[in-house]
Short mmCIF file of C-alpha atoms in Angstrom, two decimals:
data_model
loop_
_atom_site.label_atom_id
_atom_site.label_comp_id
_atom_site.label_asym_id
_atom_site.label_seq_id
_atom_site.Cartn_x
_atom_site.Cartn_y
_atom_site.Cartn_z
CA UNK A 1 7.32 -7.71 -22.24
CA UNK A 2 3.97 -6.93 -23.77
CA UNK A 3 1.14 -6.87 -21.24
CA UNK A 4 -2.45 -6.91 -22.46
CA UNK A 5 -4.91 -5.23 -20.13
CA UNK A 6 -8.23 -6.93 -19.59
CA UNK A 7 -10.76 -5.10 -17.46
CA UNK A 8 -13.38 -6.94 -15.45
CA UNK A 9 -16.05 -5.07 -13.53
CA UNK A 10 -17.58 -6.80 -10.54
CA UNK A 11 -21.00 -6.33 -9.08
CA UNK A 12 -21.37 -3.39 -6.71
CA UNK A 13 -22.05 -4.36 -3.11
CA UNK A 14 -24.00 -2.58 -0.40
CA UNK A 15 -24.35 -3.85 3.15
CA UNK A 16 -27.78 -4.97 4.33
CA UNK A 17 -28.94 -4.36 7.87
CA UNK A 18 -28.19 -7.95 8.87
CA UNK A 19 -24.57 -7.71 7.72
CA UNK A 20 -24.98 -9.60 4.44
CA UNK A 21 -24.37 -8.01 1.04
CA UNK A 22 -26.96 -7.46 -1.66
CA UNK A 23 -26.45 -7.03 -5.37
CA UNK A 24 -27.45 -3.69 -6.87
CA UNK A 25 -27.58 -2.49 -10.45
CA UNK A 26 -24.18 -2.94 -12.05
CA UNK A 27 -24.15 0.24 -14.15
CA UNK A 28 -25.09 2.75 -11.43
CA UNK A 29 -23.96 6.01 -13.02
CA UNK A 30 -22.51 7.67 -9.90
CA UNK A 31 -20.51 4.57 -9.00
CA UNK A 32 -19.19 4.34 -12.54
CA UNK A 33 -18.16 7.99 -12.47
CA UNK A 34 -16.24 7.40 -9.26
CA UNK A 35 -14.55 4.30 -10.68
CA UNK A 36 -13.53 6.25 -13.77
CA UNK A 37 -12.19 9.08 -11.61
CA UNK A 38 -10.07 6.67 -9.56
CA UNK A 39 -8.72 4.94 -12.68
CA UNK A 40 -7.73 8.17 -14.41
CA UNK A 41 -6.63 10.35 -11.46
CA UNK A 42 -3.60 8.51 -10.18
CA UNK A 43 -1.00 11.06 -9.07
CA UNK A 44 1.86 12.23 -11.23
CA UNK A 45 5.31 10.96 -10.30
CA UNK A 46 8.19 13.43 -10.63
CA UNK A 47 11.95 12.92 -10.37
CA UNK A 48 14.97 14.67 -11.86
CA UNK A 49 12.88 16.56 -14.39
CA UNK A 50 10.92 13.45 -15.46
CA UNK A 51 7.17 13.64 -14.91
CA UNK A 52 4.89 10.68 -15.56
CA UNK A 53 1.10 10.86 -15.46
CA UNK A 54 -0.79 7.75 -16.50
CA UNK A 55 -4.17 6.08 -15.97
CA UNK A 56 -4.23 2.83 -14.03
CA UNK A 57 -4.05 0.34 -16.92
CA UNK A 58 -1.06 2.19 -18.42
CA UNK A 59 0.73 2.23 -15.06
CA UNK A 60 0.20 -1.53 -14.86
CA UNK A 61 1.77 -2.00 -18.27
CA UNK A 62 4.65 0.38 -17.55
CA UNK A 63 5.53 -1.29 -14.24
CA UNK A 64 4.98 -4.86 -15.38
CA UNK A 65 2.08 -5.64 -13.03
CA UNK A 66 -0.20 -8.20 -14.74
CA UNK A 67 -3.16 -8.08 -12.35
CA UNK A 68 -4.73 -5.78 -9.76
CA UNK A 69 -7.90 -6.17 -7.72
CA UNK A 70 -9.44 -3.36 -5.69
CA UNK A 71 -12.25 -2.97 -3.17
CA UNK A 72 -13.25 0.56 -2.11
CA UNK A 73 -15.03 1.26 1.17
CA UNK A 74 -17.14 4.33 1.88
CA UNK A 75 -19.54 4.87 4.78
CA UNK A 76 -18.71 1.38 6.10
CA UNK A 77 -19.82 -0.32 2.86
CA UNK A 78 -18.05 -1.86 -0.12
CA UNK A 79 -19.16 0.65 -2.74
CA UNK A 80 -17.37 -1.08 -5.59
CA UNK A 81 -14.91 -3.86 -6.30
CA UNK A 82 -13.13 -4.42 -9.59
CA UNK A 83 -10.41 -6.50 -11.19
CA UNK A 84 -7.89 -5.30 -13.77
CA UNK A 85 -5.50 -7.18 -16.01
CA UNK A 86 -4.89 -10.91 -16.16
CA UNK A 87 -4.27 -13.83 -13.82
CA UNK A 88 -1.11 -15.00 -15.58
CA UNK A 89 1.22 -13.62 -18.24
CA UNK A 90 2.18 -15.83 -21.16
CA UNK A 91 -0.76 -18.20 -20.92
CA UNK A 92 -4.33 -18.46 -22.05
CA UNK A 93 -5.35 -16.69 -18.91
CA UNK A 94 -8.62 -15.29 -17.71
CA UNK A 95 -9.08 -11.75 -16.46
CA UNK A 96 -8.66 -10.75 -12.84
CA UNK A 97 -12.07 -10.22 -11.25
CA UNK A 98 -13.33 -9.21 -7.82
CA UNK A 99 -13.54 -12.95 -7.03
CA UNK A 100 -9.90 -13.74 -7.91
CA UNK A 101 -7.97 -14.97 -4.82
CA UNK A 102 -4.48 -13.65 -4.11
CA UNK A 103 -1.87 -14.45 -1.48
CA UNK A 104 -2.32 -11.88 1.28
CA UNK A 105 1.10 -12.58 2.84
CA UNK A 106 1.59 -10.60 6.07
CA UNK A 107 -2.03 -9.50 6.20
CA UNK A 108 -2.34 -12.95 7.74
CA UNK A 109 -0.97 -11.39 10.94
CA UNK A 110 -3.86 -9.04 11.83
CA UNK A 111 -6.31 -11.86 11.01
CA UNK A 112 -4.42 -14.03 13.51
CA UNK A 113 -4.40 -11.22 16.06
CA UNK A 114 -8.19 -10.95 15.89
CA UNK A 115 -8.54 -14.67 16.65
CA UNK A 116 -6.14 -14.48 19.61
CA UNK A 117 -7.81 -11.42 21.10
CA UNK A 118 -11.20 -13.10 20.79
CA UNK A 119 -9.86 -15.88 23.01
CA UNK A 120 -8.29 -13.35 25.38
CA UNK A 121 -11.81 -12.05 25.94
CA UNK A 122 -13.04 -15.60 26.48
CA UNK A 123 -10.37 -16.17 29.13
CA UNK A 124 -8.46 -18.77 27.09
CA UNK A 125 -5.35 -16.57 27.03
CA UNK A 126 -3.94 -13.68 29.00
CA UNK A 127 -2.01 -11.02 27.12
CA UNK A 128 0.70 -10.72 29.78
CA UNK A 129 1.37 -14.36 30.72
CA UNK A 130 4.63 -16.05 29.75
CA UNK A 131 3.94 -17.53 26.29
CA UNK A 132 5.61 -20.80 27.32
CA UNK A 133 2.65 -21.40 29.63
CA UNK A 134 0.53 -21.93 26.48
CA UNK A 135 3.04 -23.93 24.41
CA UNK A 136 3.11 -27.73 24.67
CA UNK A 137 4.72 -29.14 21.52
CA UNK A 138 7.66 -26.68 21.53
CA UNK A 139 9.09 -24.21 24.03
CA UNK A 140 10.73 -20.84 23.42
CA UNK A 141 14.26 -20.86 24.93
CA UNK A 142 14.70 -18.44 27.84
CA UNK A 143 16.45 -15.12 27.29
CA UNK A 144 19.12 -13.82 29.62
CA UNK A 145 19.04 -14.34 33.37
CA UNK A 146 16.27 -16.06 35.32
CA UNK A 147 14.76 -12.69 36.22
CA UNK A 148 14.56 -11.37 32.65
CA UNK A 149 11.18 -10.28 31.28
CA UNK A 150 9.19 -13.11 29.73
CA UNK A 151 7.80 -13.05 26.19
CA UNK A 152 4.02 -12.59 26.19
CA UNK A 153 1.21 -12.53 23.64
CA UNK A 154 1.14 -8.75 23.92
CA UNK A 155 4.80 -8.63 22.90
CA UNK A 156 4.30 -11.07 20.04
CA UNK A 157 1.24 -9.34 18.57
CA UNK A 158 2.98 -5.94 18.62
CA UNK A 159 6.35 -7.24 17.33
CA UNK A 160 8.10 -6.21 20.55
CA UNK A 161 9.06 -9.72 21.73
CA UNK A 162 12.64 -9.45 20.50
CA UNK A 163 12.18 -12.66 18.47
CA UNK A 164 14.49 -13.41 15.53
CA UNK A 165 13.42 -10.78 12.96
CA UNK A 166 12.47 -11.23 9.34
CA UNK A 167 10.03 -12.95 7.03
CA UNK A 168 9.87 -16.14 4.99
CA UNK A 169 10.85 -17.09 1.45
CA UNK A 170 8.18 -19.76 0.81
CA UNK A 171 8.63 -23.23 -0.67
CA UNK A 172 8.15 -24.61 -4.15
CA UNK A 173 4.86 -26.42 -4.43
CA UNK A 174 6.52 -29.80 -5.02
CA UNK A 175 8.95 -29.40 -2.10
CA UNK A 176 8.71 -30.98 1.34
CA UNK A 177 7.43 -28.32 3.74
CA UNK A 178 8.28 -28.10 7.45
CA UNK A 179 5.95 -28.48 10.41
CA UNK A 180 5.32 -25.55 12.74
CA UNK A 181 7.79 -26.97 15.27
CA UNK A 182 10.45 -27.40 12.56
CA UNK A 183 9.92 -23.81 11.45
CA UNK A 184 10.33 -22.53 15.00
CA UNK A 185 13.44 -24.62 15.59
CA UNK A 186 14.89 -23.85 12.15
CA UNK A 187 15.28 -27.56 11.41
CA UNK A 188 15.28 -29.12 7.93
CA UNK A 189 13.30 -28.86 5.74
CA UNK A 190 12.74 -25.34 7.14
CA UNK A 191 14.77 -22.72 5.26
CA UNK A 192 14.79 -20.18 8.12
CA UNK A 193 16.85 -19.90 11.27
CA UNK A 194 15.40 -20.75 14.70
CA UNK A 195 13.04 -18.58 16.74
CA UNK A 196 15.09 -17.10 19.57
CA UNK A 197 14.77 -14.07 21.82
CA UNK A 198 17.60 -11.89 20.56
CA UNK A 199 16.79 -8.63 22.38
CA UNK A 200 15.04 -7.65 25.60
CA UNK A 201 11.25 -8.23 25.28
CA UNK A 202 9.31 -4.97 25.22
CA UNK A 203 12.32 -2.80 24.40
CA UNK A 204 11.73 -2.10 20.72
CA UNK A 205 9.71 -3.04 17.63
CA UNK A 206 11.38 -5.72 15.54
CA UNK A 207 9.12 -7.19 12.87
CA UNK A 208 9.09 -10.97 13.19
CA UNK A 209 7.28 -13.62 11.20
CA UNK A 210 8.58 -16.22 13.65
CA UNK A 211 6.89 -14.30 16.45
CA UNK A 212 3.52 -14.87 14.79
CA UNK A 213 4.41 -18.52 14.18
CA UNK A 214 4.75 -18.83 17.96
CA UNK A 215 1.27 -17.31 18.27
CA UNK A 216 0.01 -19.86 15.75
CA UNK A 217 1.41 -22.73 17.80
CA UNK A 218 -0.10 -21.32 20.99
CA UNK A 219 -3.54 -21.31 19.35
CA UNK A 220 -3.11 -24.88 18.09
CA UNK A 221 -1.78 -26.23 21.39
CA UNK A 222 -4.32 -24.44 23.56
CA UNK A 223 -7.43 -25.11 21.45
CA UNK A 224 -6.49 -28.54 20.11
CA UNK A 225 -7.57 -27.68 16.55
CA UNK A 226 -5.80 -27.03 13.23
CA UNK A 227 -5.05 -23.34 12.71
CA UNK A 228 -7.10 -23.29 9.49
CA UNK A 229 -10.21 -24.48 11.35
CA UNK A 230 -9.72 -22.00 14.19
CA UNK A 231 -9.68 -19.06 11.79
CA UNK A 232 -12.56 -20.44 9.71
CA UNK A 233 -14.79 -20.65 12.78
CA UNK A 234 -13.77 -17.40 14.47
CA UNK A 235 -13.20 -15.07 11.52
CA UNK A 236 -14.23 -16.28 8.08
CA UNK A 237 -17.66 -17.71 8.91
CA UNK A 238 -18.94 -14.88 11.16
CA UNK A 239 -17.74 -12.15 8.78
CA UNK A 240 -18.84 -13.92 5.57
CA UNK A 241 -15.38 -14.32 4.01
CA UNK A 242 -16.34 -17.10 1.61
CA UNK A 243 -13.34 -16.74 -0.74
CA UNK A 244 -10.69 -16.97 1.99
CA UNK A 245 -8.59 -19.86 3.26
CA UNK A 246 -5.37 -20.71 5.07
CA UNK A 247 -5.15 -24.08 3.33
CA UNK A 248 -1.91 -24.32 1.36
CA UNK A 249 -3.25 -27.00 -0.97
CA UNK A 250 -5.98 -24.80 -2.33
CA UNK A 251 -9.50 -26.17 -2.74
CA UNK A 252 -10.11 -26.91 -6.40
CA UNK A 253 -12.59 -24.08 -6.83
CA UNK A 254 -10.11 -21.50 -5.53
CA UNK A 255 -7.07 -22.90 -7.34
CA UNK A 256 -8.81 -22.67 -10.70
CA UNK A 257 -9.24 -18.91 -10.38
CA UNK A 258 -6.24 -17.98 -8.20
CA UNK A 259 -3.89 -15.26 -9.42
CA UNK A 260 -0.42 -16.51 -10.31
CA UNK A 261 2.56 -14.64 -8.85
CA UNK A 262 5.06 -12.71 -11.01
CA UNK A 263 8.61 -11.44 -10.57
CA UNK A 264 9.81 -7.86 -10.99
CA UNK A 265 10.82 -8.81 -14.51
CA UNK A 266 7.23 -9.80 -15.31
CA UNK A 267 7.95 -13.53 -15.46
CA UNK A 268 5.42 -15.87 -13.87
CA UNK A 269 6.59 -17.93 -10.91
CA UNK A 270 7.19 -21.64 -11.35
CA UNK A 271 3.83 -23.42 -11.03
CA UNK A 272 2.23 -20.10 -10.20
CA UNK A 273 3.15 -19.57 -6.55
CA UNK A 274 5.09 -20.78 -3.54
CA UNK A 275 3.63 -22.52 -0.49
CA UNK A 276 3.77 -20.67 2.83
CA UNK A 277 3.39 -23.12 5.74
CA UNK A 278 3.91 -20.28 8.23
CA UNK A 279 0.17 -19.74 8.20
CA UNK A 280 -0.30 -17.07 10.86
CA UNK A 281 2.53 -15.00 9.42
CA UNK A 282 2.06 -15.42 5.67
CA UNK A 283 -0.42 -18.14 4.62
CA UNK A 284 -3.69 -16.35 3.85
CA UNK A 285 -5.40 -16.56 0.45
CA UNK A 286 -8.25 -14.09 0.02
CA UNK A 287 -9.86 -11.38 -2.12
CA UNK A 288 -10.06 -7.61 -1.60
CA UNK A 289 -13.81 -7.87 -1.00
CA UNK A 290 -13.35 -10.45 1.74
CA UNK A 291 -10.65 -8.34 3.39
CA UNK A 292 -12.87 -5.29 3.07
CA UNK A 293 -15.62 -7.13 4.97
CA UNK A 294 -13.13 -7.83 7.73
CA UNK A 295 -11.78 -4.29 8.08
CA UNK A 296 -15.34 -2.92 8.03
CA UNK A 297 -16.15 -5.28 10.91
CA UNK A 298 -13.13 -3.99 12.83
CA UNK A 299 -14.05 -0.35 12.17
CA UNK A 300 -17.66 -0.88 13.19
CA UNK A 301 -16.59 -2.81 16.27
CA UNK A 302 -14.46 0.15 17.37
CA UNK A 303 -17.63 2.24 17.60
CA UNK A 304 -19.66 -0.59 19.13
CA UNK A 305 -21.88 -1.11 16.07
CA UNK A 306 -20.83 -4.70 15.34
CA UNK A 307 -19.10 -7.18 17.59
CA UNK A 308 -18.97 -10.46 15.70
CA UNK A 309 -15.34 -11.02 16.70
CA UNK A 310 -14.37 -8.59 19.45
CA UNK A 311 -16.06 -6.26 21.90
CA UNK A 312 -15.78 -2.50 21.48
CA UNK A 313 -13.36 -2.31 24.40
CA UNK A 314 -11.03 -5.00 23.04
CA UNK A 315 -11.10 -3.52 19.54
CA UNK A 316 -10.06 -0.15 20.91
CA UNK A 317 -7.22 -1.78 22.84
CA UNK A 318 -6.15 -3.57 19.65
CA UNK A 319 -6.12 -0.32 17.65
CA UNK A 320 -4.22 1.67 20.29
CA UNK A 321 -0.61 2.41 19.51
CA UNK A 322 1.46 -0.02 21.57
CA UNK A 323 4.95 1.03 20.53
CA UNK A 324 6.14 3.07 17.56
CA UNK A 325 3.50 2.40 14.84
CA UNK A 326 2.29 -0.97 16.09
CA UNK A 327 -1.03 -1.79 17.70
CA UNK A 328 -1.87 -5.40 18.47
CA UNK A 329 -1.64 -6.88 14.99
CA UNK A 330 -2.36 -3.70 13.05
CA UNK A 331 -0.27 -0.73 11.97
CA UNK A 332 -1.50 2.47 13.61
CA UNK A 333 -0.71 5.92 12.27
CA UNK A 334 0.70 8.07 15.09
CA UNK A 335 -1.31 11.21 15.65
CA UNK A 336 -4.28 10.10 13.55
CA UNK A 337 -7.50 11.56 14.94
CA UNK A 338 -9.65 9.37 12.69
CA UNK A 339 -8.86 5.84 13.85
CA UNK A 340 -6.51 4.93 10.99
CA UNK A 341 -5.31 1.33 10.85
CA UNK A 342 -3.59 -0.62 8.08
CA UNK A 343 -1.33 -3.48 7.09
CA UNK A 344 0.63 -4.54 4.02
CA UNK A 345 1.77 -7.92 2.75
CA UNK A 346 4.43 -9.28 0.44
CA UNK A 347 5.08 -12.90 -0.50
CA UNK A 348 7.16 -13.85 -3.50
CA UNK A 349 5.09 -12.81 -6.53
CA UNK A 350 2.41 -10.87 -4.60
CA UNK A 351 1.98 -7.47 -2.96
CA UNK A 352 -1.13 -6.24 -1.16
CA UNK A 353 -2.28 -3.53 1.20
CA UNK A 354 -5.30 -2.26 3.09
CA UNK A 355 -5.97 0.85 5.06
CA UNK A 356 -9.11 1.92 6.88
CA UNK A 357 -10.24 5.06 8.65
CA UNK A 358 -12.37 3.63 11.43
CA UNK A 359 -14.14 6.82 12.45
CA UNK A 360 -15.25 7.88 8.94
CA UNK A 361 -15.86 4.42 7.42
CA UNK A 362 -13.52 4.99 4.46
CA UNK A 363 -10.89 2.62 3.18
CA UNK A 364 -9.33 0.59 0.40
CA UNK A 365 -7.96 -2.93 -0.17
CA UNK A 366 -5.57 -3.59 -3.07
CA UNK A 367 -4.14 -6.97 -4.08
CA UNK A 368 -1.70 -7.63 -6.92
CA UNK A 369 0.06 -10.62 -8.49
CA UNK A 370 3.48 -9.04 -8.89
CA UNK A 371 6.56 -8.17 -6.86
CA UNK A 372 6.11 -4.68 -8.33
CA UNK A 373 2.52 -4.45 -7.14
CA UNK A 374 3.30 -2.24 -4.16
CA UNK A 375 4.14 0.57 -6.58
CA UNK A 376 0.61 0.46 -8.00
CA UNK A 377 -0.87 0.24 -4.51
CA UNK A 378 0.65 3.51 -3.37
CA UNK A 379 -0.75 5.35 -6.39
CA UNK A 380 -4.21 3.80 -6.05
CA UNK A 381 -4.52 4.74 -2.38
CA UNK A 382 -3.78 8.35 -3.26
CA UNK A 383 -6.35 8.33 -6.06
CA UNK A 384 -9.12 6.80 -3.92
CA UNK A 385 -8.37 9.17 -1.04
CA UNK A 386 -8.94 12.11 -3.37
CA UNK A 387 -11.98 10.71 -5.12
CA UNK A 388 -13.75 9.92 -1.84
CA UNK A 389 -12.64 13.03 0.08
CA UNK A 390 -10.78 11.31 2.88
CA UNK A 391 -9.87 13.62 5.78
CA UNK A 392 -7.03 15.87 4.71
CA UNK A 393 -4.59 14.50 7.27
CA UNK A 394 -5.11 10.99 5.86
CA UNK A 395 -4.27 12.09 2.32
CA UNK A 396 -0.55 11.89 1.79
CA UNK A 397 1.71 12.93 -1.08
CA UNK A 398 3.61 10.33 -3.04
CA UNK A 399 6.70 9.69 -0.93
CA UNK A 400 10.26 10.02 -2.17
CA UNK A 401 10.77 6.33 -1.40
CA UNK A 402 7.85 5.30 -3.60
CA UNK A 403 8.94 7.69 -6.34
CA UNK A 404 12.47 6.24 -6.37
CA UNK A 405 11.10 2.68 -6.47
CA UNK A 406 8.79 3.48 -9.38
CA UNK A 407 11.55 4.98 -11.49
CA UNK A 408 13.88 2.10 -10.61
CA UNK A 409 11.28 -0.38 -11.86
CA UNK A 410 10.68 1.61 -15.04
CA UNK A 411 14.42 1.63 -15.73
CA UNK A 412 14.72 -2.08 -14.88
CA UNK A 413 12.12 -3.08 -17.46
CA UNK A 414 13.73 -0.89 -20.12
CA UNK A 415 17.20 -2.32 -19.63
CA UNK A 416 18.32 -4.86 -22.24
CA UNK A 417 18.59 -8.41 -20.93
CA UNK A 418 21.00 -11.09 -22.10
CA UNK A 419 21.79 -14.57 -20.93
CA UNK A 420 25.24 -15.09 -19.39
CA UNK A 421 26.80 -18.49 -18.86
CA UNK A 422 28.56 -18.85 -15.49
CA UNK A 423 31.01 -21.63 -14.67
CA UNK A 424 29.58 -24.17 -12.20
CA UNK A 425 32.67 -23.79 -10.01
CA UNK A 426 31.85 -20.12 -9.52
CA UNK A 427 28.20 -20.83 -8.78
CA UNK A 428 29.19 -23.44 -6.18
CA UNK A 429 30.87 -20.76 -4.08
CA UNK A 430 27.50 -19.10 -3.51
CA UNK A 431 25.62 -22.21 -2.39
CA UNK A 432 24.50 -22.03 1.24
CA UNK A 433 21.93 -20.60 3.62
CA UNK A 434 21.03 -16.92 3.58
CA UNK A 435 18.88 -14.81 5.86
CA UNK A 436 16.59 -12.40 4.00
CA UNK A 437 15.12 -9.18 5.31
CA UNK A 438 11.30 -8.95 4.95
#
């Protein structure tokens, strides 16, 4: 596959005192030097005597990632945002820009957590009440004996509820999609199994998209509003996230510029993307700049400098390690002395990631339109951390896992491909329902 790189520089944004952003001169020399340093200083990857050192656009080509969008945060401001590559391979496609929306996948979960915790502070919910007390249109079946621990919002937000683990595969855009209750019950047309408590609540972390779908239903039932409207009012509007939505039929203005998803092989997905009706778990469309505004708000709230969603006290509770590496909706790095929090996301055709150091105001958001995009993300984080002098304990070497995945993708794209005809009788043996790991 031949991938043509198209670079698109966005405006540079600085935060005003009232929380809005103002446009500054596009060709600021120091900003441009930093951008160039990030683009050309991605780490070398070494395995079995093979060493590869490439600038960003060459890594994109080598790994088959058509488009990447980045927002870099320093001193609690978006210091630059930039798009690389193209929206769709094999079409007359525009370049990716800082305003190109991507599917954020599981980054939907911390957004949902913020909305729930806002209502905990308002007294609408209690973190330690049986979740069934808030559910009206569907109930979570009891686990074990009558005296067993009940599932609570605290459990659900921290993935310790013991709910059926896993993620979601999405639905073709022309397909019939299930309701929230059908998703939770695993009833047709839902493609997942039912939400059930399969291990003792509070005993361990088990990542569960269905757990967050239960949270979604609790919000809808308790507030009497569509989930999309709840998040718009509580999160998007106060923070100024104007290119973000949970609507699965995208508004025309967003659909026209949305990045199309791509497989590991570089092929574009049918009709561009799948629909994800599990909104709280996987349904967010957004841009790196919008996500950067949100994580800046969270970081500033932790220090009490901005409280448009949560109080300082609640933000600190949210960003406290609950069990293993989970806070309430966010991933927390154990032992971090700098207030590190993060989350990643992966829907079919998209990979994205953010991480923020709350106490220094440094961070990055990366969104890609490829199943191979996570490989680029890991390299970009390392490059930005070096360019912006993140605290030494927050700068990490390229892991062996990432290295292995990069070389596996390089080898995959080099391998010759040929079409093989398979007898329909053989294919029929594989028809059925499968459970996928996240």
